[in-house]
Coordinates of C-alpha atoms in Angstrom, one line a residue:
Chain F
M9 CA -36.6 6.1 18.3
N10 CA -38.5 9.3 18.1
R11 CA -37.2 10.7 21.4
L12 CA -36.8 14.5 21.4
L13 CA -33.3 15.7 22.1
V14 CA -31.7 19.0 22.7
W15 CA -29.1 19.3 20.0
Y16 CA -27.0 22.4 19.5
G17 CA -29.5 25.2 20.1
E18 CA -32.3 23.2 18.5
L19 CA -34.6 20.4 19.3
A20 CA -34.2 17.3 17.2
T21 CA -35.5 13.7 17.1
E22 CA -33.1 10.8 17.1
R23 CA -34.5 9.9 13.7
S24 CA -33.6 13.3 12.2
L25 CA -30.1 13.1 13.6
L26 CA -29.7 9.6 12.0
R27 CA -30.9 11.1 8.7
R28 CA -28.2 13.7 8.9
G29 CA -25.6 11.0 9.7
V30 CA -26.7 9.0 6.7
L31 CA -26.4 12.1 4.5
L32 CA -22.8 12.7 5.7
V33 CA -21.9 9.1 5.2
L34 CA -23.6 8.6 1.9
P35 CA -21.2 10.1 -0.7
G36 CA -18.2 8.2 0.6
L37 CA -20.2 5.1 1.0
L38 CA -21.6 5.2 -2.5
W39 CA -18.2 5.9 -3.9
V40 CA -16.7 2.7 -2.3
L41 CA -19.7 0.7 -3.3
A42 CA -19.7 1.9 -6.9
F43 CA -16.0 1.5 -7.6
L44 CA -14.9 -1.3 -5.3
V45 CA -17.6 -3.5 -3.9
L46 CA -20.1 -3.8 -6.8
P47 CA -17.5 -4.2 -9.6
G48 CA -15.7 -6.7 -7.2
L49 CA -18.9 -8.7 -7.0
L50 CA -19.3 -8.4 -10.7
L51 CA -16.1 -10.3 -11.2
V52 CA -17.9 -13.5 -10.2
P53 CA -20.5 -13.6 -13.1
L54 CA -17.8 -12.1 -15.4
S55 CA -15.5 -15.1 -14.8
F56 CA -18.1 -17.4 -16.4
A57 CA -18.4 -15.1 -19.5
E58 CA -16.2 -15.2 -22.6
R59 CA -14.0 -12.8 -24.5
G60 CA -15.4 -11.6 -27.9
P61 CA -13.2 -11.1 -30.9
F62 CA -12.6 -7.4 -30.1
G63 CA -11.9 -7.8 -26.4
E64 CA -15.6 -7.3 -25.5
V65 CA -17.5 -9.4 -23.0
V66 CA -19.8 -12.1 -24.4
W67 CA -22.3 -13.1 -21.7
T68 CA -22.4 -16.9 -22.1
F69 CA -22.1 -19.3 -19.2
S70 CA -19.0 -21.4 -19.6
L71 CA -16.3 -22.9 -17.4
E72 CA -13.7 -22.3 -20.1
N73 CA -11.8 -19.7 -18.1
Y74 CA -11.4 -22.0 -15.2
R75 CA -10.3 -24.8 -17.5
R76 CA -7.7 -22.5 -18.9
L77 CA -6.7 -21.4 -15.5
L78 CA -6.0 -25.1 -14.7
G79 CA -3.9 -25.3 -17.8
F80 CA -6.2 -26.8 -20.5
G81 CA -5.5 -24.6 -23.5
V82 CA -5.7 -24.8 -27.3
L83 CA -2.3 -26.4 -27.4
G84 CA -3.2 -29.1 -25.0
Y85 CA -2.4 -29.3 -21.3
S86 CA 0.3 -27.2 -19.7
P87 CA 1.0 -26.9 -16.0
D88 CA 2.3 -23.3 -16.3
N89 CA -0.6 -21.6 -14.5
L90 CA -0.7 -24.1 -11.7
L91 CA 3.0 -23.7 -11.2
A92 CA 2.5 -19.9 -11.1
L93 CA -0.2 -20.3 -8.4
G94 CA 2.0 -22.6 -6.3
R95 CA 5.0 -20.2 -6.9
T96 CA 2.9 -17.3 -5.8
L97 CA 2.0 -18.9 -2.5
W98 CA 5.6 -20.0 -2.0
V99 CA 7.2 -16.7 -2.8
A100 CA 4.7 -14.9 -0.5
F101 CA 5.4 -17.3 2.3
L102 CA 9.2 -17.1 2.0
T103 CA 9.1 -13.3 1.6
T104 CA 7.0 -13.1 4.8
L105 CA 9.4 -15.5 6.6
L106 CA 12.5 -13.5 5.6
C107 CA 10.8 -10.3 6.6
V108 CA 10.0 -11.7 10.1
L109 CA 13.7 -12.8 10.5
L110 CA 14.9 -9.3 9.6
A111 CA 12.1 -7.4 11.4
Y112 CA 12.7 -8.8 14.9
P113 CA 16.3 -7.6 15.1
I114 CA 15.3 -4.2 13.7
A115 CA 12.5 -3.9 16.3
F116 CA 14.8 -4.9 19.2
Y117 CA 17.5 -2.5 18.0
I118 CA 15.1 0.5 17.8
R119 CA 13.7 -0.4 21.2
A120 CA 17.1 -0.2 22.7
Q121 CA 17.6 3.4 21.5
P122 CA 16.8 6.6 23.4
P123 CA 13.2 7.7 22.7
K124 CA 14.1 10.6 20.4
R125 CA 16.3 8.4 18.2
R126 CA 13.5 5.7 18.1
Y127 CA 11.1 8.1 16.2
L128 CA 13.8 9.0 13.8
L129 CA 14.7 5.3 13.1
L130 CA 11.0 4.4 12.7
S131 CA 10.6 7.3 10.2
L132 CA 13.7 6.0 8.4
V133 CA 12.0 2.6 8.1
L134 CA 8.9 4.3 6.8
V135 CA 10.5 6.3 4.0
P136 CA 11.3 3.4 1.7
F137 CA 7.7 2.2 2.3
W138 CA 6.5 5.5 0.9
T139 CA 8.9 5.5 -2.0
N140 CA 7.4 4.4 -5.3
I141 CA 7.7 0.6 -5.8
V142 CA 8.7 1.0 -9.4
I143 CA 11.6 3.2 -8.5
R144 CA 12.8 0.8 -5.7
T145 CA 12.5 -2.2 -8.0
Y146 CA 14.3 -0.4 -10.8
A147 CA 17.0 0.5 -8.2
W148 CA 17.6 -3.2 -7.7
Q149 CA 18.0 -3.7 -11.4
L150 CA 20.7 -1.1 -11.2
L151 CA 22.5 -2.7 -8.2
L152 CA 22.3 -6.2 -9.8
A153 CA 23.7 -4.9 -13.2
P154 CA 26.9 -6.7 -14.4
E155 CA 29.1 -3.6 -14.0
M156 CA 28.1 -3.3 -10.3
P157 CA 30.3 -4.6 -7.4
L158 CA 28.0 -7.4 -6.4
A159 CA 27.9 -9.0 -9.9
R160 CA 31.7 -8.5 -10.2
L161 CA 32.4 -10.1 -6.8
L162 CA 30.2 -13.1 -7.7
S163 CA 31.8 -13.6 -11.1
A164 CA 35.3 -13.2 -9.5
L165 CA 34.4 -16.0 -7.2
G166 CA 33.3 -18.0 -10.2
L167 CA 29.7 -18.2 -9.1
V168 CA 28.2 -16.5 -12.1
E169 CA 29.4 -15.9 -15.6
P170 CA 31.3 -12.6 -16.0
G171 CA 29.4 -9.8 -17.8
L172 CA 26.0 -11.1 -16.8
A173 CA 23.4 -9.3 -14.7
L174 CA 22.1 -11.0 -11.6
F175 CA 18.6 -10.6 -12.8
P176 CA 16.2 -12.0 -13.9
S177 CA 16.4 -14.6 -11.3
A178 CA 14.6 -16.0 -8.3
F179 CA 17.3 -14.5 -6.1
A180 CA 16.5 -11.0 -7.5
V181 CA 12.8 -11.5 -7.0
Y182 CA 13.3 -12.3 -3.3
L183 CA 15.6 -9.3 -2.8
G184 CA 13.0 -7.0 -4.4
M185 CA 10.1 -8.6 -2.5
V186 CA 11.8 -8.4 0.9
S187 CA 12.9 -4.9 0.5
A188 CA 9.4 -3.9 -0.7
F189 CA 7.6 -5.5 2.3
L190 CA 10.1 -5.2 5.1
P191 CA 8.6 -1.9 6.4
F192 CA 5.1 -3.5 6.5
M193 CA 6.5 -6.0 8.9
V194 CA 8.7 -3.8 11.1
L195 CA 6.1 -1.2 12.0
P196 CA 3.4 -3.5 13.6
L197 CA 6.0 -5.7 15.1
Y198 CA 7.8 -2.8 16.7
S199 CA 4.6 -1.6 18.3
S200 CA 4.4 -5.0 20.0
V201 CA 8.1 -5.2 20.9
E202 CA 8.0 -1.7 22.4
R203 CA 5.3 -2.7 24.9
M204 CA 7.1 -6.0 25.8
D205 CA 7.6 -6.7 29.5
E206 CA 11.3 -7.5 29.9
G207 CA 10.8 -9.1 33.3
L208 CA 9.3 -12.1 31.6
L209 CA 12.4 -12.6 29.5
E210 CA 14.5 -12.4 32.7
A211 CA 12.2 -15.0 34.2
V212 CA 12.9 -17.4 31.3
R213 CA 16.6 -16.8 31.6
D214 CA 16.5 -17.3 35.4
L215 CA 15.0 -20.7 34.7
Y216 CA 18.0 -21.5 32.6
G217 CA 16.2 -21.0 29.3
G218 CA 18.5 -20.6 26.3
P219 CA 18.0 -18.1 23.5
V220 CA 15.5 -20.3 21.8
R221 CA 13.4 -20.7 24.9
V222 CA 13.6 -17.0 25.6
F223 CA 12.2 -16.4 22.2
L224 CA 9.5 -19.1 22.2
H225 CA 8.3 -18.5 25.8
G226 CA 9.2 -14.9 26.4
V227 CA 9.3 -12.9 23.2
L228 CA 6.8 -14.7 20.9
P229 CA 3.7 -14.8 23.1
Q230 CA 4.1 -11.1 23.9
T231 CA 4.7 -10.0 20.3
L232 CA 2.2 -12.3 18.6
P233 CA -0.4 -9.5 18.0
G234 CA 2.1 -7.3 16.1
L235 CA 3.5 -10.3 14.4
T236 CA 0.2 -11.5 13.0
V237 CA -0.7 -8.0 11.8
G238 CA 2.7 -7.8 10.1
V239 CA 2.3 -11.3 8.5
I240 CA -1.1 -10.3 7.1
L241 CA 0.2 -6.9 5.8
T242 CA 3.1 -8.7 4.1
F243 CA 1.5 -11.9 2.9
I244 CA -1.6 -10.5 1.2
P245 CA 0.0 -7.8 -0.9
A246 CA 2.9 -10.1 -1.7
M247 CA 0.5 -12.5 -3.4
G248 CA -0.8 -9.7 -5.6
M249 CA 2.6 -8.2 -6.4
F250 CA 3.4 -8.0 -10.1
V251 CA 6.0 -5.2 -10.4
V252 CA 8.8 -7.0 -8.7
P253 CA 8.5 -10.3 -10.6
D254 CA 7.9 -8.4 -13.8
L255 CA 11.1 -6.3 -13.5
L256 CA 13.4 -8.8 -11.6
G257 CA 12.0 -12.2 -12.3
G258 CA 11.7 -12.6 -16.1
A259 CA 9.3 -15.1 -17.8
K260 CA 10.4 -18.0 -15.6
H261 CA 9.2 -16.4 -12.4
L262 CA 5.7 -15.2 -13.2
L263 CA 3.3 -14.9 -10.3
L264 CA -0.4 -14.8 -10.1
G265 CA -0.2 -11.0 -10.2
N266 CA 1.5 -11.1 -13.5
L267 CA -1.1 -13.3 -15.0
V268 CA -3.9 -11.0 -13.8
Q269 CA -2.0 -8.0 -15.2
Q270 CA -1.5 -9.8 -18.6
A271 CA -5.2 -10.8 -18.8
F272 CA -6.5 -7.3 -18.1
Y273 CA -3.8 -5.3 -19.7
T274 CA -2.1 -7.2 -22.5
M275 CA -4.8 -9.7 -23.7
R276 CA -7.8 -7.5 -22.8
D277 CA -9.5 -10.7 -21.8
W278 CA -11.6 -9.5 -18.8
P279 CA -13.5 -12.8 -18.2
Y280 CA -10.2 -14.7 -17.9
G281 CA -8.7 -11.9 -15.8
A282 CA -11.8 -12.0 -13.5
A283 CA -11.3 -15.8 -13.0
L284 CA -7.7 -15.2 -12.1
S285 CA -8.6 -12.3 -9.8
L286 CA -11.1 -14.5 -8.0
V287 CA -8.3 -17.0 -7.2
L288 CA -6.3 -14.1 -5.7
I289 CA -9.4 -13.0 -3.7
L290 CA -9.8 -16.6 -2.5
F291 CA -6.2 -16.7 -1.3
T292 CA -6.7 -13.3 0.4
L293 CA -9.8 -14.5 2.2
L294 CA -8.1 -17.7 3.3
A295 CA -5.2 -15.6 4.7
L296 CA -7.6 -13.3 6.5
R297 CA -9.5 -16.3 7.9
A298 CA -6.3 -17.9 9.2
Y299 CA -5.5 -14.5 10.8
R300 CA -9.0 -14.4 12.5
R301 CA -8.5 -17.8 13.9
Y302 CA -5.0 -17.0 15.1
G303 CA -6.1 -13.6 16.3
K304 CA -8.7 -15.2 18.6
E305 CA -5.9 -17.3 20.2
V306 CA -4.0 -14.1 20.6
D307 CA -6.9 -12.6 22.6
L308 CA -7.1 -15.7 24.8
A309 CA -3.4 -15.7 25.7
Chain Q
M13 CA 18.5 -4.6 27.6
R14 CA 21.5 -4.1 25.3
P15 CA 20.9 -5.8 22.0
S16 CA 23.6 -8.4 21.1
W17 CA 26.1 -7.7 18.4
L18 CA 24.2 -10.1 16.1
T19 CA 20.9 -8.2 16.6
R20 CA 22.7 -4.9 16.0
G21 CA 24.5 -6.2 12.9
V22 CA 21.3 -7.6 11.3
A23 CA 19.3 -4.5 12.2
L24 CA 21.9 -2.0 10.7
G25 CA 22.4 -4.4 7.8
A26 CA 18.7 -4.5 7.1
L27 CA 18.4 -0.7 7.3
A28 CA 21.3 -0.3 4.8
F29 CA 19.6 -2.9 2.6
L30 CA 16.5 -0.6 2.5
Y31 CA 18.5 2.4 1.5
L32 CA 21.2 0.9 -0.7
P33 CA 19.0 0.8 -3.9
M34 CA 18.0 4.5 -3.6
L35 CA 21.6 5.5 -2.9
A36 CA 22.7 3.7 -6.1
V37 CA 20.0 5.6 -8.1
A38 CA 21.0 8.9 -6.5
M39 CA 24.7 8.2 -7.3
F40 CA 24.0 7.6 -10.9
S41 CA 22.0 10.8 -11.2
F42 CA 25.3 12.6 -10.7
N43 CA 27.3 10.4 -13.1
R44 CA 28.6 12.2 -16.2
T45 CA 28.2 9.3 -18.7
R46 CA 24.9 8.9 -20.6
Y47 CA 25.4 5.3 -21.5
G48 CA 26.5 2.4 -19.3
L49 CA 27.2 2.4 -15.6
G50 CA 30.9 3.2 -15.5
W51 CA 31.7 6.2 -13.3
T52 CA 33.1 9.0 -15.4
G53 CA 32.8 12.0 -13.1
F54 CA 30.4 14.2 -11.2
T55 CA 27.9 16.4 -12.9
L56 CA 24.6 18.2 -12.2
D57 CA 23.7 18.3 -15.9
W58 CA 20.9 15.7 -15.7
Y59 CA 19.1 17.8 -13.2
A60 CA 19.3 20.8 -15.5
R61 CA 18.2 18.7 -18.5
L62 CA 15.3 17.4 -16.5
F63 CA 13.7 20.9 -16.8
Q64 CA 14.0 20.9 -20.6
N65 CA 12.6 17.4 -21.1
P66 CA 8.9 17.8 -22.1
T67 CA 7.9 14.2 -21.5
I68 CA 9.2 14.3 -17.9
L69 CA 7.7 17.7 -17.2
E70 CA 4.3 16.6 -18.5
A71 CA 4.5 13.4 -16.4
T72 CA 5.4 15.5 -13.3
R73 CA 2.5 17.9 -14.0
N74 CA 0.1 14.9 -14.3
T75 CA 1.5 13.2 -11.2
F76 CA 0.9 16.3 -9.0
L77 CA -2.4 17.3 -10.6
L78 CA -3.7 13.7 -10.0
A79 CA -2.4 13.7 -6.4
L80 CA -3.9 17.2 -5.7
L81 CA -7.3 16.6 -7.2
S82 CA -7.8 13.1 -5.7
T83 CA -6.6 14.3 -2.3
L84 CA -9.0 17.2 -2.2
L85 CA -11.9 14.9 -3.1
A86 CA -10.9 12.1 -0.8
T87 CA -10.3 14.4 2.1
L88 CA -13.8 15.9 1.7
L89 CA -15.5 12.5 1.4
G90 CA -13.4 10.9 4.1
T91 CA -14.0 13.7 6.6
L92 CA -17.8 13.6 6.0
L93 CA -17.7 9.8 6.5
A94 CA -15.8 10.1 9.7
L95 CA -18.1 12.8 11.1
G96 CA -21.1 10.8 10.2
V97 CA -19.9 7.5 11.7
E98 CA -18.4 9.0 14.8
R99 CA -20.9 11.6 15.8
H100 CA -24.3 10.3 14.8
P101 CA -26.6 7.8 16.4
F102 CA -26.1 4.8 14.2
S103 CA -27.0 1.5 15.7
R104 CA -24.2 -0.7 16.8
R105 CA -24.6 -3.1 13.9
A106 CA -24.8 -0.3 11.3
R107 CA -21.6 1.2 12.7
A108 CA -19.8 -2.2 12.6
Q109 CA -20.9 -2.7 9.0
L110 CA -19.7 0.8 8.1
E111 CA -16.4 0.2 9.7
T112 CA -16.0 -3.1 7.9
L113 CA -16.7 -1.3 4.6
L114 CA -14.0 1.3 5.6
Y115 CA -11.4 -1.4 6.2
L116 CA -12.2 -3.2 2.9
P117 CA -10.2 -0.9 0.6
V118 CA -7.3 -1.1 3.1
V119 CA -7.0 -4.9 3.0
T120 CA -7.9 -5.3 -0.7
P121 CA -4.7 -6.0 -2.7
D122 CA -4.3 -3.1 -5.1
L123 CA -4.3 -5.4 -8.1
I124 CA -7.9 -6.5 -7.2
L125 CA -9.0 -2.9 -6.8
A126 CA -7.4 -2.2 -10.2
A127 CA -9.4 -5.1 -11.7
A128 CA -12.6 -3.9 -10.1
L129 CA -12.0 -0.4 -11.5
V130 CA -11.3 -1.7 -15.0
V131 CA -14.6 -3.6 -14.9
A132 CA -16.5 -0.7 -13.4
F133 CA -15.1 1.9 -15.9
G134 CA -15.7 -0.5 -18.8
F135 CA -19.4 -0.5 -18.0
L136 CA -19.7 3.1 -17.0
R137 CA -17.8 4.2 -20.2
R138 CA -20.9 3.4 -22.3
F139 CA -22.8 6.2 -20.5
F140 CA -20.1 8.7 -19.5
S141 CA -17.0 9.7 -21.3
L142 CA -15.5 10.7 -17.9
F143 CA -14.6 7.0 -17.4
D144 CA -12.4 6.7 -20.6
P145 CA -8.8 5.9 -19.7
G146 CA -7.2 9.1 -18.7
L147 CA -6.7 11.6 -15.9
P148 CA -10.3 11.9 -14.7
A149 CA -10.6 8.1 -14.5
M150 CA -7.3 8.0 -12.6
V151 CA -8.6 10.5 -10.1
V152 CA -11.7 8.4 -9.5
G153 CA -9.4 5.3 -9.0
H154 CA -7.1 7.1 -6.5
V155 CA -10.0 8.5 -4.5
T156 CA -11.4 5.0 -4.1
F157 CA -8.4 3.8 -2.1
Q158 CA -7.7 7.2 -0.4
V159 CA -11.2 7.7 1.1
A160 CA -10.8 4.9 3.6
F161 CA -7.4 6.1 4.8
V162 CA -8.6 9.7 5.3
A163 CA -11.7 8.5 7.1
L164 CA -9.8 6.2 9.5
V165 CA -7.3 8.9 10.4
V166 CA -10.0 11.5 11.0
M167 CA -12.0 9.0 13.0
S168 CA -9.1 8.3 15.3
R169 CA -8.7 12.0 15.9
L170 CA -12.5 12.4 16.5
K171 CA -12.3 9.5 19.0
S172 CA -9.6 11.3 20.9
L173 CA -11.6 14.6 21.2
P174 CA -13.5 14.4 24.5
R175 CA -17.2 14.1 24.3
E176 CA -17.5 16.8 27.0
L177 CA -16.6 19.4 24.3
D178 CA -19.8 18.5 22.5
E179 CA -21.8 18.6 25.7
A180 CA -20.4 22.0 26.7
A181 CA -21.2 23.5 23.3
R182 CA -24.7 22.0 23.5
D183 CA -25.3 23.3 27.0
L184 CA -24.2 26.8 25.9
Y185 CA -26.7 26.7 23.0
A186 CA -24.2 26.9 20.2
S187 CA -26.0 26.2 17.0
Y188 CA -24.6 23.3 15.0
P189 CA -23.0 25.4 12.3
Y190 CA -21.4 27.6 15.0
Y191 CA -20.2 24.5 16.8
L192 CA -18.8 23.0 13.6
R193 CA -17.0 26.2 12.6
R194 CA -15.7 27.3 16.0
V195 CA -15.2 24.1 18.0
L196 CA -15.1 20.9 16.0
L197 CA -13.3 21.8 12.8
P198 CA -10.4 23.7 14.4
L199 CA -9.8 20.8 16.8
L200 CA -10.2 18.3 14.0
A201 CA -7.9 20.2 11.5
P202 CA -4.7 18.4 12.5
G203 CA -6.4 15.1 11.8
V204 CA -7.8 16.3 8.5
V205 CA -4.4 17.6 7.4
A206 CA -2.7 14.4 8.5
G207 CA -5.3 12.4 6.5
A208 CA -4.8 14.6 3.5
M209 CA -1.0 14.2 3.7
L210 CA -1.4 10.5 3.9
A211 CA -3.7 10.5 0.9
F212 CA -1.3 12.7 -1.1
T213 CA 1.7 10.4 -0.4
L214 CA -0.5 7.4 -1.3
S215 CA -1.3 9.0 -4.6
L216 CA 2.3 9.9 -5.4
D217 CA 3.3 6.3 -4.5
D218 CA 0.7 4.5 -6.5
F219 CA 1.6 2.6 -9.6
V220 CA -0.8 -0.2 -10.0
I221 CA -4.1 1.8 -10.1
S222 CA -2.6 4.4 -12.4
F223 CA -1.2 1.6 -14.6
F224 CA -4.7 0.2 -15.2
T225 CA -6.6 3.5 -15.5
A226 CA -4.2 5.7 -17.5
G227 CA -4.8 6.8 -21.0
P228 CA -2.3 7.5 -23.7
T229 CA -2.0 11.2 -22.7
S230 CA -2.0 10.9 -19.0
Q231 CA 1.4 9.4 -18.1
T232 CA 2.6 9.9 -14.5
L233 CA 6.1 9.7 -13.2
P234 CA 5.8 6.1 -12.0
L235 CA 4.3 5.0 -15.3
L236 CA 7.1 6.8 -17.2
I237 CA 9.8 5.1 -15.1
Y238 CA 8.2 1.7 -15.6
A239 CA 8.1 2.3 -19.3
S240 CA 11.7 3.4 -19.3
T241 CA 12.9 0.2 -17.6
R242 CA 12.0 -1.4 -21.0
R243 CA 13.1 1.3 -23.4
G244 CA 16.2 2.1 -21.5
I245 CA 16.7 4.3 -18.5
T246 CA 18.3 7.7 -19.1
P247 CA 20.2 9.7 -16.4
E248 CA 17.3 12.2 -16.3
I249 CA 15.2 9.3 -15.0
H250 CA 17.8 8.8 -12.2
A251 CA 17.6 12.5 -11.4
I252 CA 13.8 12.6 -11.3
S253 CA 13.6 9.4 -9.2
T254 CA 16.1 11.0 -6.7
L255 CA 14.0 14.2 -6.5
L256 CA 10.8 12.1 -6.0
F257 CA 12.6 10.2 -3.2
L258 CA 13.7 13.4 -1.5
L259 CA 10.2 14.8 -1.7
T260 CA 8.9 11.6 0.0
L261 CA 11.6 11.9 2.6
V262 CA 10.5 15.5 3.4
L263 CA 6.8 14.6 3.4
V264 CA 7.2 11.6 5.7
L265 CA 9.5 13.4 8.2
S266 CA 7.3 16.5 8.3
A267 CA 4.2 14.4 8.6
E268 CA 5.8 12.6 11.5
R269 CA 6.8 15.9 13.2
F270 CA 3.3 17.2 12.5
T271 CA 1.4 14.3 14.0
R272 CA 3.7 14.1 17.0
R273 CA 3.3 17.8 17.9
T274 CA -0.5 17.7 17.7
A275 CA -1.1 14.2 19.0

């Protein structure tokens, strides 16, 4: 450890170099520890505390927040929260699935373009990803307004009542979610699709494999690494989303994110918000764990 | 391999699907009518009025001040982090742990980061007024998610710089400050700029962290637009959204150019 090294016109020990490294790393490290890791850990004890009359934290040990989370409230039992939890998982799952179904054709389409055009198309996929989520979601409100062509068309077909907007609805939530997360799926998937060996697809075809077999045995194994990254990048933030369901879903389509937002922002009930956040963290960890497991299989293949 | 018509159709449809909403907003920023969505003619009025609207101007100023301050801080901290991790003799385990910590803000859902910040600020507020809801607190919040992104971008640039450069400088007895100033930093600059641009766009793009850390006087454009979806959107909001979108377009396309030229 105390070896003497020649280091840029001076002699230094490994220990002194390490000390310098620590000094360089320390400010950023402390920052992340102070504002993300420690307060994140603090959510655990906080979730067993209670809200005082003025929104302050009263440090008592109680399971009240978790009982409330399960639906036992002052007005008796209501399954609303559990429904919101189930809905969160379902919406995140369906959003991810729809994104996969759209991202494959986009990735294949971009791959078939001449290289210069590919970069342009990829940047075009990136731009909405960098555009503020509030603006994009509001834009859907605009497109789904009763005066706009889509609502008029549907009311002309007799599918919706004339003069009504197409939001709030589950349909609007899915539109907003998929358009919010599609770029997260396209980018990693494309990086896999670009490196794909076409010879293997030819091989499946030569063995009389139909399109389904070409996908299952040719495309899927080769693009699994990009696909899993895309799924993680879509599924995890989709579970924590609250802007889209807030602006496009209405009270019937609340997700876990909305409950967290209400607890911290509207009700100023941190302990309850902490309990809800822990559920979201739990879901996130489970998703990451599934990815690790799956990721290992990717390495073996 | 030629993509089938189905692939092409879905791909182009999906791309249109990504842009349709923004096109609608842009279209209505040129619409003459103030109320309702009927098209009554082309006008640039709303863009002119934008510059007379104190609320929007204030929010714009806050948005850019926030992005600028947080980017400067995050770029400094992130670059130091990257230099420390990449060029100093940490043990393999310490390095792995540092890298895990760097990925943590990247995979944490922003709502969880927001919750952590609310809790952290709530406790720190008792000792420092800096953490009261408002611009300084928002800067701290933004830096927290930006640092990791800057560090990761700079680290990848550092990894691509050949070790032989270090050795050559060492063999020629360059002092460390001289080596930093004349060798490493000039070569590292594109990575630092790319990291800073990423951090800046992340800050412009953020809604969730700002939403939870903003005070009554520190409204940013995303917060203003969110509030307007309840109070009623005015054509000026369509105009500022369109400008913000165009700015993003320019930033993303130039960042792409920039990183491709220097990669």
